[in-house]
């Protein structure tokens, strides 16, 4: 119950601290017989890794992984699949001055209160470095989903006040990784990049929004009443560092619509497939997928580490000044794209397995 | 894994269908020695029950409950606490014409696809009638929380396009139940009521937003990394019928802020309590409560049942017309207030118990 | 985590006390589309119910059940299946003299220590009356297993010092219910009945052993490493009131055998089925079923309530005398036969569902 | 649900195969602030490790462990505690001839049936090498239990037909590790050692029984009704490789006793402590500890790998001969002693934490 596991049948447990030996993940429940594409796992890690572009932190981590268990002859064998990523470029001395200070809007204070002891180096367990383990697990989940023709595409839809107004149906999502901010509209992408660079110069940071779309999800995934598909997706997203909001389908905008507009009318195409004419439901009705594309937005707050002096208190309750050192992202959303995809893949992999026992 | 349980240590399982024998809940894990206030449980049920005012459905349910187990001499005894609410006013014949038709934006189609069979009467298990069981369990959780001086207050902050602009810190939340729409600002409340009544006349429906505030939550609740406090709150809210979005603290607006503004600076008051000057974190940092008020917004889509003719298809894939009969709410948010509070209370009760083992 | 649930995918939660409103069970995870045979459920309850013969307690309970949820048109629909059995013949006044006394070898003392409060009437939650709920759930699990051609047969193999020496392969298990002690060997059965009646006259009680055999279990059920099939069967059996031991296959006797004798040699029959020539493995190897019959023994201690005066202490630590009143079994094993079968069925139903995701 | 986790609040997940990279464990839920004694962890591993004496397998593994996460400044910090043990002396080529053959009474056949693919090298995941990870976790659980003055002592009470007749209360358990067979009676120990050596010469193997005693367990541990303390201990023991039986307190012998003899009469000593005069209950009543010593027996079948030719079949169903190569134990019980203690410690650590929420 200590919160480091996610999923029920396709279940992961992550471990590791930012400046410890490394981070890793145990996947328990991956079906046997899945041939792993290791290059694809590395590719996903590379999309998340620090130092990948001019707009990310300059911490250098090769983020190469080692499989510790669960694979034989290149395939999963039904036993726990464990993957470990060593930490290489941890500069713990950058954090010595923070040993006693509680950085504003970080987890320093709350970890100290909860556990009575904390690893202050690089944020310890609270660091977003933990998400590398999620990306590895998600890359494997994606390979499982590929057998079911389910694909997942996330992209950056806003950075600070720069917003991409077009709907995902109007975008070419294959363009997402063509630029370093991972926005599939080149013009907006450039505005975002400019804003991030200008903000970094000021020692300040930005938030943003990631939008995610899943195609090919068959009707029937989701477990009423508490484990509705969107409830689990919401939890998955809200568990990512810095996320402050989640909405699917019509989302918050739906709250000001009328039912007569919002209702998605069913129709049947020539092949006998049932579809809805609109998709305010976001592909989910009653907590269960209906076969339409599933889409949602994830809001990230601005990065808490700023390169400016801030007043705060220390563990003795005394006022003190902290100033961001270390290497940090001015805006996390470009690197959050593969994390959002990973968590989405983990939810679908789990719900695919869960659905196998719905009917006699 | 079938999704009808919520919580880990304070764990509930709900059961029942809209037009079956009734609905109920088993609470497993409520500590022994809690003296129950039955009138308060009934009070919460009454806040949720149908037919309570001019702007709700006219289904008449007394929603009186029976305790089937777990209480002796007025106290909990550590054994499963089971409560049952009989269905009285189920008019199943109102649904006969819908036996084969898939109502737009309902769960009819998805349940049929998932289970191969469904109880079409009143929405069966997908009906929001199931939330009465949550309200009962939440009322008991609230009584547990009262021992820890934690209180929860939800209210309606928007209905359709009518929005309450003021922050919860500027409102007198004790006024919430003074009007039938449960908005603590009387003037806005009246506008909301007028809009609901006007919309009902047109056979149409509305969505809205419920805001919830928890006071007195001690620092330390929350389980990193997947079971962050706000992740579980998000899941809890998204599991409520018709919810399409969740945000806490700065929420979606936070995504367009800068870090230098968004960071919540710590300070210590004269009594030695640590506080933050602003509260964009919504009382939660790194997934753990920091002692400040916790607050969040929950977006509800408009009610899917409208009293208008709609085109749809039936289980044979043929086009057919459905028209809302039965008794329905034009807008669910006034009745959702106690449901939001109940789910919030269940999360805190669970996390209070979970936190008992954080330190040696 | 409060211990009132069993199973993972076919999951039950029981509730209720001996002298409360009644007892019941919620089954969450039964696949949709199972047509229930209600008469068979009642039949299993009748095999367990008190007052069924001259050698059981004379408490009279009709043990008729009500379905509160989860069934529509006679079939399961994928929603929680709840069944309730009202208590009718609870004579709580028989227990008034025991309100403060801790009966020897009962759960009075330990419940008082654990919870600080207890329902003393009829043993409260610790009463074996709770097992009626298990029998109901097990009867439904049996109906699920019948679709997979799995059958379960338990019988009494010892009562006190009277033992049935023959192996299950030499017995006609269809004879089990032909006598009131449920031993398939008529001669031994009569000796057992005589012993029970002679012991009852002395106000004393007996223990015994139930043997259980499952036929038709396909190879592949079981989840290494902690949830080995026999580990879960063991837990299931040890969770039944009064059980003090569990052994499968060669069991305790196997501990004094040599490997060269104990190893079960594989062979293939003409139809290509792989079998073992001996079955010391009890149908389970490495925690996974191998297709051979699964069998095990369950040891029950003698009933703790004796109709004799016994010295004990009360909640003030003072010495006091208790004397069994109320209506009690001189030996529980005849009534334990359907309980052992029920718990076995629940394990297999759960593991059948769990196995659905073992391979891609 | 894939079976590689054990415990609920003090929860472990083990991973690794006999001839893979190594084996390890993640502990999620260990309270923060526990100062670890690493030498004691190594000591427990050394008690289990191969090659430790003349009567064990000659595989040489140093079994040194690396902490991958969860420890800072020598203490636990509330985050997942991960420990890894590299495999060094895996001679996989010893198993090449077994790639297709199903060794009698091993898990080869059942893993192949369940997963469709298996790691045949050294038994893969089914190897008892996995228990090294349990011993590490158990060593940490023991350190947690020491804070509560709970101690656990297991010993060998039978090897083949050589049995130690005396009860644990008549033995000096501090003598257990004084001889290589871990029987606290020197004379019987020597007989056991002689038998093991004589049996090994014949290429044959032996089973045996391990008895375990826990002192200092406070009254109140155990979670009725399914998670009774002895039910979880039983599952824990039955999950250890080669275990075929579990009994606690009076065990199977209790089944032939009368209630008037078997009942444990309560009394109070001068200090006001409540005790029972006899302890047929094995320290557990109604599934909850009563403060008396807890004791149980665990039966191990003879080792399946014998150094003799055996007829079997291969994956094509053809008859073939296998002959044990590799390095194997003639009798596992001496090395099983620390494993039994480890699993016992894990159960108590978990139930101590679970009990923290029993009362308000």
CSV table of C-alpha atoms in Angstrom, one decimal, chain D residues 21 33 39 65 75 95 106 136 155 163 173 210 312 326 329:
chain,number,residue,atom,x,y,z
D,21,UNK,CA,21.7,-12.2,-14.2
D,33,UNK,CA,13.8,5.1,10.1
D,39,UNK,CA,26.1,-7.9,8.5
D,65,UNK,CA,24.1,-8.4,-2.0
D,75,UNK,CA,18.5,3.9,7.3
D,95,UNK,CA,21.3,-28.3,-18.2
D,106,UNK,CA,10.1,-30.8,-11.2
D,136,UNK,CA,17.2,-11.0,2.4
D,155,UNK,CA,15.1,-25.9,13.4
D,163,UNK,CA,12.7,-37.7,14.2
D,173,UNK,CA,17.1,-23.5,20.5
D,210,UNK,CA,11.3,-27.9,9.9
D,312,UNK,CA,10.6,-39.6,-18.5
D,326,UNK,CA,24.5,-30.4,-11.8
D,329,UNK,CA,21.3,-31.0,-2.2
